[in-house]
């Protein structure tokens, strides 16, 4: 199953920022290639989890984002 994150989705934004930060650290020699690979594996696991979550609940991309937004807002109150 393919997972698409909308341009403005919090998850998509977080993943883009993590990737950008990781690559910047790598280019600045703060981390090594093995660290980048670990981050990529973790990111893949996160995407797989998201795909399973959506499939299990039978939600579209928009519905999954709405579901998470609602459950996060209720968990904060």
mmCIF file of C-alpha atoms in Angstrom:
data_model
loop_
_atom_site.group_PDB
_atom_site.id
_atom_site.type_symbol
_atom_site.label_atom_id
_atom_site.label_comp_id
_atom_site.label_asym_id
_atom_site.label_seq_id
_atom_site.Cartn_x
_atom_site.Cartn_y
_atom_site.Cartn_z
ATOM 1 C CA UNK A 1 0.000 0.000 0.000
ATOM 2 C CA UNK A 2 1.261 3.444 -0.863
ATOM 3 C CA UNK A 3 0.978 6.210 1.698
ATOM 4 C CA UNK A 4 0.665 9.785 0.512
ATOM 5 C CA UNK A 5 1.075 12.639 2.917
ATOM 6 C CA UNK A 6 -0.627 15.858 1.972
ATOM 7 C CA UNK A 7 1.617 18.899 1.546
ATOM 8 C CA UNK A 8 0.336 20.525 4.741
ATOM 9 C CA UNK A 9 -0.117 17.382 6.851
ATOM 10 C CA UNK A 10 1.723 17.404 10.174
ATOM 11 C CA UNK A 11 3.180 13.938 9.530
ATOM 12 C CA UNK A 12 4.441 14.873 6.076
ATOM 13 C CA UNK A 13 5.946 18.084 7.426
ATOM 14 C CA UNK A 14 7.664 16.242 10.284
ATOM 15 C CA UNK A 15 9.115 13.662 7.901
ATOM 16 C CA UNK A 16 10.388 16.320 5.484
ATOM 17 C CA UNK A 17 12.016 18.257 8.337
ATOM 18 C CA UNK A 18 13.639 15.118 9.742
ATOM 19 C CA UNK A 19 15.014 14.169 6.339
ATOM 20 C CA UNK A 20 16.302 17.679 5.696
ATOM 21 C CA UNK A 21 17.949 17.883 9.142
ATOM 22 C CA UNK A 22 19.516 14.449 8.761
ATOM 23 C CA UNK A 23 20.957 15.239 5.343
ATOM 24 C CA UNK A 24 22.279 18.583 6.585
ATOM 25 C CA UNK A 25 24.004 16.828 9.488
ATOM 26 C CA UNK A 26 25.460 14.288 7.072
ATOM 27 C CA UNK A 27 26.734 16.935 4.660
ATOM 28 C CA UNK A 28 28.258 18.850 7.572
ATOM 29 C CA UNK A 29 29.917 15.605 8.750
ATOM 30 C CA UNK A 30 28.108 15.662 12.089
ATOM 31 C CA UNK A 31 26.747 12.157 11.454
ATOM 32 C CA UNK A 32 27.897 9.250 9.301
ATOM 33 C CA UNK A 33 26.220 7.326 6.497
ATOM 34 C CA UNK A 34 25.223 4.581 8.952
ATOM 35 C CA UNK A 35 23.234 7.163 10.940
ATOM 36 C CA UNK A 36 21.446 8.259 7.774
ATOM 37 C CA UNK A 37 20.601 4.649 6.972
ATOM 38 C CA UNK A 38 19.213 4.101 10.480
ATOM 39 C CA UNK A 39 17.050 7.183 10.098
ATOM 40 C CA UNK A 40 15.811 5.968 6.713
ATOM 41 C CA UNK A 41 14.952 2.538 8.151
ATOM 42 C CA UNK A 42 13.070 4.197 11.023
ATOM 43 C CA UNK A 43 11.246 6.425 8.549
ATOM 44 C CA UNK A 44 10.291 3.365 6.469
ATOM 45 C CA UNK A 45 8.931 1.630 9.591
ATOM 46 C CA UNK A 46 6.899 4.754 10.358
ATOM 47 C CA UNK A 47 5.466 4.826 6.824
ATOM 48 C CA UNK A 48 4.655 1.102 7.020
ATOM 49 C CA UNK A 49 2.890 1.679 10.353
ATOM 50 C CA UNK A 50 0.897 4.515 8.777
ATOM 51 C CA UNK A 51 -0.083 2.287 5.839
ATOM 52 C CA UNK A 52 -1.222 -0.476 8.193
ATOM 53 C CA UNK A 53 -3.142 2.041 10.324
ATOM 54 C CA UNK A 54 -5.018 3.376 7.309
ATOM 55 C CA UNK A 55 -5.692 -0.073 5.874
ATOM 56 C CA UNK A 56 -6.899 -1.486 9.196
ATOM 57 C CA UNK A 57 -9.378 1.350 9.666
ATOM 58 C CA UNK A 58 -10.238 1.599 5.954
ATOM 59 C CA UNK A 59 -9.451 5.321 5.863
ATOM 60 C CA UNK A 60 -8.451 7.506 2.950
ATOM 61 C CA UNK A 61 -5.519 9.911 3.306
ATOM 62 C CA UNK A 62 -7.815 12.772 4.277
ATOM 63 C CA UNK A 63 -9.854 10.664 6.680
ATOM 64 C CA UNK A 64 -6.706 9.374 8.419
ATOM 65 C CA UNK A 65 -5.381 12.909 8.897
ATOM 66 C CA UNK A 66 -8.748 14.063 10.243
ATOM 67 C CA UNK A 67 -8.966 11.060 12.582
ATOM 68 C CA UNK A 68 -5.506 11.795 14.001
ATOM 69 C CA UNK A 69 -6.234 15.504 14.366
ATOM 70 C CA UNK A 70 -9.424 14.778 16.288
ATOM 71 C CA UNK A 71 -7.872 12.137 18.537
ATOM 72 C CA UNK A 72 -4.851 14.335 19.287
ATOM 73 C CA UNK A 73 -7.042 17.304 20.198
ATOM 74 C CA UNK A 74 -9.163 15.132 22.529
ATOM 75 C CA UNK A 75 -6.097 13.586 24.163
ATOM 76 C CA UNK A 76 -4.762 17.074 24.987
ATOM 77 C CA UNK A 77 -7.927 18.167 26.779
#
